[in-house]
Coordinates of C-alpha atoms and ligand atoms in Angstrom, one line a residue:
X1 CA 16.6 9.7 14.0
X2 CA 14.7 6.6 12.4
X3 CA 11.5 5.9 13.7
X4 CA 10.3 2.1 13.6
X5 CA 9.9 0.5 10.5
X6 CA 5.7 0.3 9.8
X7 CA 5.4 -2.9 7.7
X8 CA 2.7 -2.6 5.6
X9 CA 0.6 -5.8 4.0
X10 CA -1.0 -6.1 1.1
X11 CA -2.8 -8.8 0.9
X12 CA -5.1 -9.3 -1.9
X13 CA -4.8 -6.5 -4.9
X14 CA -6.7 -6.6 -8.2
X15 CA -4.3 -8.4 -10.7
X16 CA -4.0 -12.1 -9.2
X17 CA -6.0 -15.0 -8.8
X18 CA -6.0 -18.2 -7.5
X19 CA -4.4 -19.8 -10.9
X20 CA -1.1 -18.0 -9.6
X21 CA -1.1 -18.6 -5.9
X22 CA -3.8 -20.7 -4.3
X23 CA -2.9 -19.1 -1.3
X24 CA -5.0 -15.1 -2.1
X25 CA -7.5 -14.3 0.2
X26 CA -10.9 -13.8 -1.4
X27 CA -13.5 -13.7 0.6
X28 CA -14.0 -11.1 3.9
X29 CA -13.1 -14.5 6.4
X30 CA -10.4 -15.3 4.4
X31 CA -9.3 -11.5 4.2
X32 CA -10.0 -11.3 8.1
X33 CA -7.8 -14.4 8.4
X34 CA -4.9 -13.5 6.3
X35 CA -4.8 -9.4 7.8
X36 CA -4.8 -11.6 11.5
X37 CA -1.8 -13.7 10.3
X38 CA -0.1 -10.5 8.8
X39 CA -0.4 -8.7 12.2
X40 CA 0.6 -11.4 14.2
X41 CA 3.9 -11.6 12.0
X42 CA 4.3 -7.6 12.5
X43 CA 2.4 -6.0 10.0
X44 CA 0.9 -2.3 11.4
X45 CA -1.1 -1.7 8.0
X46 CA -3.3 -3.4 5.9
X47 CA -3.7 -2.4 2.2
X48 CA -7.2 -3.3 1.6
X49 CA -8.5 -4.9 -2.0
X50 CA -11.5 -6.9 -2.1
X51 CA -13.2 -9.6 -4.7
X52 CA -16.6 -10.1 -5.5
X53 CA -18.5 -13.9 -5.0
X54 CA -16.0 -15.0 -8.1
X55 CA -13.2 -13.8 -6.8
X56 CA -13.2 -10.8 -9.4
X57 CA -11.7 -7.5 -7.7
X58 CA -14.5 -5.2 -6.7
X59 CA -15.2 -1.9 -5.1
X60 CA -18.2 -3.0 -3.8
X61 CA -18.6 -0.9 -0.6
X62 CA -20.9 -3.8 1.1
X63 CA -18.2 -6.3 0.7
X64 CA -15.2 -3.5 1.6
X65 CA -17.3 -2.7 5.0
X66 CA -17.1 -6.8 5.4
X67 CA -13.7 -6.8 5.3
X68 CA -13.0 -4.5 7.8
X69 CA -15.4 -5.9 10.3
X70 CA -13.7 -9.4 9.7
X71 CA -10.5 -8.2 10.3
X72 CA -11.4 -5.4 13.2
X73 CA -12.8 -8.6 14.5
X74 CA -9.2 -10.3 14.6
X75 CA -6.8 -7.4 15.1
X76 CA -6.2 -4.1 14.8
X77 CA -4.1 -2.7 12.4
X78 CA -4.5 0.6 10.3
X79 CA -6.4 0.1 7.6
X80 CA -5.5 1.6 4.4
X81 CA -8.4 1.0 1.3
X82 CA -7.2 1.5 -2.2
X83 CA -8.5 4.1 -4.4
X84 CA -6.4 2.6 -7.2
X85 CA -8.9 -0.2 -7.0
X86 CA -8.2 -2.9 -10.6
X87 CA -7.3 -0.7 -13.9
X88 CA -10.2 0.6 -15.3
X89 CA -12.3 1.4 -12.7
X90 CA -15.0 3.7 -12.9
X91 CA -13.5 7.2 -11.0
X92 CA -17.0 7.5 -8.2
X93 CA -16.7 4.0 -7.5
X94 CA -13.1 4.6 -6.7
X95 CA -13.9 7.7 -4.6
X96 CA -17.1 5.5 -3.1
X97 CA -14.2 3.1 -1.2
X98 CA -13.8 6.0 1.1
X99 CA -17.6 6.0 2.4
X100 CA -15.7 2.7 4.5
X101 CA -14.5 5.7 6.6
X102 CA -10.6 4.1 7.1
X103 CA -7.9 5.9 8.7
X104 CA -6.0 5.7 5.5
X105 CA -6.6 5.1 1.6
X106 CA -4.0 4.7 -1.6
X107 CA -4.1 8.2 -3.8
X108 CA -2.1 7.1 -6.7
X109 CA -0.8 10.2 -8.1
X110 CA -0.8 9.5 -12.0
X111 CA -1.9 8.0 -15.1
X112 CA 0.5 5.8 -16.6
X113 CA 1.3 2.4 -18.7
X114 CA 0.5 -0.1 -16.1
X115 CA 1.8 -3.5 -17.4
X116 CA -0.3 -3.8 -21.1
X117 CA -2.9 -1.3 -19.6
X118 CA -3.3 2.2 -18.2
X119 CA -3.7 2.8 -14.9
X120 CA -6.1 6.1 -15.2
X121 CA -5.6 9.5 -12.5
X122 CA -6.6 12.4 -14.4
X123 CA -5.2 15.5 -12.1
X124 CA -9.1 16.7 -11.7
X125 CA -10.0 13.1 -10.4
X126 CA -6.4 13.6 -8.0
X127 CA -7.4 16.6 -6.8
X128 CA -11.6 15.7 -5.8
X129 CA -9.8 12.4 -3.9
X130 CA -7.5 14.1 -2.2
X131 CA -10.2 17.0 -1.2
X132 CA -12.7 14.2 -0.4
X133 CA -9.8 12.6 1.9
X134 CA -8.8 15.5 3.6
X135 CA -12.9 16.5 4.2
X136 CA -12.9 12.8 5.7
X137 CA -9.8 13.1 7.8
X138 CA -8.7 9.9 6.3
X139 CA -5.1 10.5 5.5
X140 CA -3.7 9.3 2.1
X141 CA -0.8 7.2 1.1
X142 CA 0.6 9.3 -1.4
X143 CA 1.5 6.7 -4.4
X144 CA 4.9 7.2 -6.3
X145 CA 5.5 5.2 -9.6
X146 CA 7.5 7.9 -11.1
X147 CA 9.3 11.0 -10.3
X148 CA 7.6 13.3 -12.1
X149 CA 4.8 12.5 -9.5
X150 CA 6.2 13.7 -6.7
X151 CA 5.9 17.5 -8.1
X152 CA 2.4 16.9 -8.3
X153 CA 2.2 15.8 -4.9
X154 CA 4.6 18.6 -3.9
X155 CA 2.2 21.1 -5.7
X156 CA -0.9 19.6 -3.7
X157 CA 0.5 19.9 -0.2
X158 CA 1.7 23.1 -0.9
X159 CA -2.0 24.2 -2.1
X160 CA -2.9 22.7 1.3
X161 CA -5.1 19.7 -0.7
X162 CA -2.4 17.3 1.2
X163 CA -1.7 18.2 5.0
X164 CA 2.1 17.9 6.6
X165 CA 3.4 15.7 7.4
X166 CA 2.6 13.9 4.1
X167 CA 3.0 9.9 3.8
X168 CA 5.0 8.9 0.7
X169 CA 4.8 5.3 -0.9
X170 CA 7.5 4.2 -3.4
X171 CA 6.0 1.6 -5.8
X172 CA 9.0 0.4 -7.7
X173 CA 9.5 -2.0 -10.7
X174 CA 5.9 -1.7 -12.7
X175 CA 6.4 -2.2 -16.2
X176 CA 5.9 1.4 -17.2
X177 CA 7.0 3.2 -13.8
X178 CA 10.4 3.7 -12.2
X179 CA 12.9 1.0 -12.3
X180 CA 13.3 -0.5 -8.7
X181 CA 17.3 0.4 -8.1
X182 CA 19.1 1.5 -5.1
X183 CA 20.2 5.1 -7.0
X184 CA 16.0 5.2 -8.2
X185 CA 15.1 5.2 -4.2
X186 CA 18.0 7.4 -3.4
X187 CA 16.5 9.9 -5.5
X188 CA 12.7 9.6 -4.7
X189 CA 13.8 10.2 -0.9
X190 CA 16.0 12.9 -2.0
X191 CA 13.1 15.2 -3.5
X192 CA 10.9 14.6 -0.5
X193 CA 8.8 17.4 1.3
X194 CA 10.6 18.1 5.1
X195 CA 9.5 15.6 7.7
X196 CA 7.3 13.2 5.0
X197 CA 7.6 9.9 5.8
X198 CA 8.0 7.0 3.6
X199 CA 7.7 3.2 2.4
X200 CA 8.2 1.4 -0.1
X201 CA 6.4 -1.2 -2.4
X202 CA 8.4 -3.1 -5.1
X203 CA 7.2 -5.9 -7.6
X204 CA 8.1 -9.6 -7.9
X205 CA 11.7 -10.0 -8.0
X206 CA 12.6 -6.5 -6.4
X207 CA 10.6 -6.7 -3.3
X208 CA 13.0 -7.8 -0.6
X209 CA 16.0 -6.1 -2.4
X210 CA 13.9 -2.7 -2.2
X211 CA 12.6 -3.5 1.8
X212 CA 16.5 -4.1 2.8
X213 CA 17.8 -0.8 1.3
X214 CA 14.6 1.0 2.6
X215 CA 15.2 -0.2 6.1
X216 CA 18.9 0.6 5.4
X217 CA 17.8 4.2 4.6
X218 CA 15.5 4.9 6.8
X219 CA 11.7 4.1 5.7
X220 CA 9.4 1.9 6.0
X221 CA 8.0 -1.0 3.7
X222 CA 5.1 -2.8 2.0
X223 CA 4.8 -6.8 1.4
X224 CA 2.4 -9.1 0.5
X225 CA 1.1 -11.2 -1.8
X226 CA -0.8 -8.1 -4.2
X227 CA 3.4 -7.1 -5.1
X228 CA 5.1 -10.6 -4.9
X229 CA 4.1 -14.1 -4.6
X230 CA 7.2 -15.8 -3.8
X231 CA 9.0 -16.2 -0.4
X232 CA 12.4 -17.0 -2.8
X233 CA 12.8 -17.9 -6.0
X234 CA 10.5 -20.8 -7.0
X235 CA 8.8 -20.8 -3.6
X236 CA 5.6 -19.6 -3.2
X237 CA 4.5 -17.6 0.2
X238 CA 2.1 -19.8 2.2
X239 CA 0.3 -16.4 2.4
X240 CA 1.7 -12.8 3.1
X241 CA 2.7 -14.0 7.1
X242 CA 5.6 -15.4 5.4
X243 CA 6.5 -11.8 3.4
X244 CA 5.7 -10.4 6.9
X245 CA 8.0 -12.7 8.8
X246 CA 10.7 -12.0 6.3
X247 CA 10.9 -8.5 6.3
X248 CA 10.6 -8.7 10.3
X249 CA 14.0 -10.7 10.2
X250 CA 15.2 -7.8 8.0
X251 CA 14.6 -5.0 10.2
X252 CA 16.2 -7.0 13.2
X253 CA 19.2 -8.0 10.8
X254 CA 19.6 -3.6 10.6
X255 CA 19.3 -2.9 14.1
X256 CA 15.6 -1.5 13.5
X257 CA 12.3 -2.3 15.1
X258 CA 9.2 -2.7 14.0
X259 CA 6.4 -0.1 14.5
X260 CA 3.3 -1.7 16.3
X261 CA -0.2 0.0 14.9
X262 CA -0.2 2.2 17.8
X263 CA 2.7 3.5 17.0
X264 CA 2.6 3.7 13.2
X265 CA -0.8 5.9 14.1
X266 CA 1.9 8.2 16.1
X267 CA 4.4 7.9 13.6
X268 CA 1.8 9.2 10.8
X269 CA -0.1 11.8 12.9
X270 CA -3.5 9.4 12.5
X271 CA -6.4 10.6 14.0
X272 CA -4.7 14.6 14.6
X273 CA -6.1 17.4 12.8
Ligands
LIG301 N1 -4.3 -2.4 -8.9 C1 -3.6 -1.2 -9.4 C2 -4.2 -0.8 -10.7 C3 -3.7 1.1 -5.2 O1 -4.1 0.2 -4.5 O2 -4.1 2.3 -4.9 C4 -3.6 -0.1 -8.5 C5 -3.2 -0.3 -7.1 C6 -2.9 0.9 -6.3 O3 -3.3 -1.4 -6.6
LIG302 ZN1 -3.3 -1.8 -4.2

């Protein structure tokens, strides 16, 4: 039986700026503002990068813990910081995002090629997040880029490092992950623990191809500006509302509905032990 579709937005990341869409949030206001729009639109989860004074991506835990206020201050979704943080990021200050005390955060199960760079997850550095997560009852957003990742992930619930049900995100289409096809999905969600749930994220060009054949399949789905700055081709989203609004139209068009954040806390056994 499919549950609601939880429509995730992420709204700033760590590879734009303002030279590609002048639209990116920056500051905590402008966070607030956008993660107010998303909600209103449908979103249940914000993915939560923030930028310094210059609009650099940071892990400050000062300006994170302004974020959330500005948006907890204008709606409330889940919020979901990222570990993943900009590539390159020193490994405490990626485990220091989680002294924010979110319901959720990113655990990007990995290291890969990450466009031109490398996107660094040494197992030992999986394994302390994950522990630090589970000591913090935040729950984690398991990160997919590639298959072999999922035994990892497998290997870690198993172990009990990951409690059940596990939360699985599919980012599809970075240059050095998984392609995003239809038959690539098809066999992410086939090697799936019982009873995990999932989403999926997928960049530029793939995004609303991959969020129509997740709805079709059952999951759930990630938009926003941090994956894909254009509404269609040559347009650029006013800000990730638009994305929002556009996968909304998509659930409806399959017959779904879309999770509110109470029940995308249900749906992901937030807040349980
Ligand atoms: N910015 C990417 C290097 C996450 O948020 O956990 C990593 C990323 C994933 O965005
Ligand atoms: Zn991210």
């Amino acid at each position: 039986m499919n549950h609601p579709v939880i429509i995730t937005a992420a709204l700033v990341g760590a590879e734009l700026s303002r030279r590609e869409t002048p639209t990116l949030p920056l500051t905590p206001e402008e966070i607030g503002e956008a993660a107010h729009l998303a909600c209103q639109a449908g979103a249940a989860i914000i993915h939560l990068h923030v930028r310094d004074k210059k609009g650099r991506p940071t892990l400050d835990l000062k300006v994170l813990k302004q974020a959330i206020v500005e948006i907890c201050k204008r709606c409330d979704p889940v919020i979901q910081v990222s570990t993943g943080g900009a590539v390159g990021d020193p490994f405490p200050k990626r485990i220091g995002v989680l002294e924010s005390s979110p319901e959720m955060a990113s655990l990007n199960m990995g290291t890969m090629n990450f466009g031109d760079d490398i996107f660094s997850n040494p197992i030992p550095f999986i394994h302390q997040l994950a522990g630090q997560m589970k000591k913090k009852k935040i729950v984690p957003e398991i990160e997919i880029y590639d298959l072999s990742q999922i035994e990892l992930a497998c290997s870690m619930i198993e172990g009990g490092l990951i409690l059940k049900p596990a939360h699985f995100q599919f980012v599809l289409g970075v240059k050095g992950g998984l392609a995003a096809t239809v038959e690539n999905l098809k066999l992410l969600v086939s090697r799936l623990p019982a009873g995990s749930t999932w989403t999926v994220a997928a960049v530029g060009r793939h995004q609303f191809p991959m969020v129509e054949e997740a709805i079709r399949l059952g999951g759930s789905v990630r938009v926003g500006l941090e994956d894909n700055i254009y509404l269609e081709k040559g347009v650029l989203a006013k800000g990730s509302h638009e994305l929002v609004e556009k996968a909304v139209a998509l659930v409806r068009k399959y017959d779904r509905t879309v999770a509110s954040s109470v029940e995308a806390r249900k749906i992901l056994c937030l807040g349980s032990e």
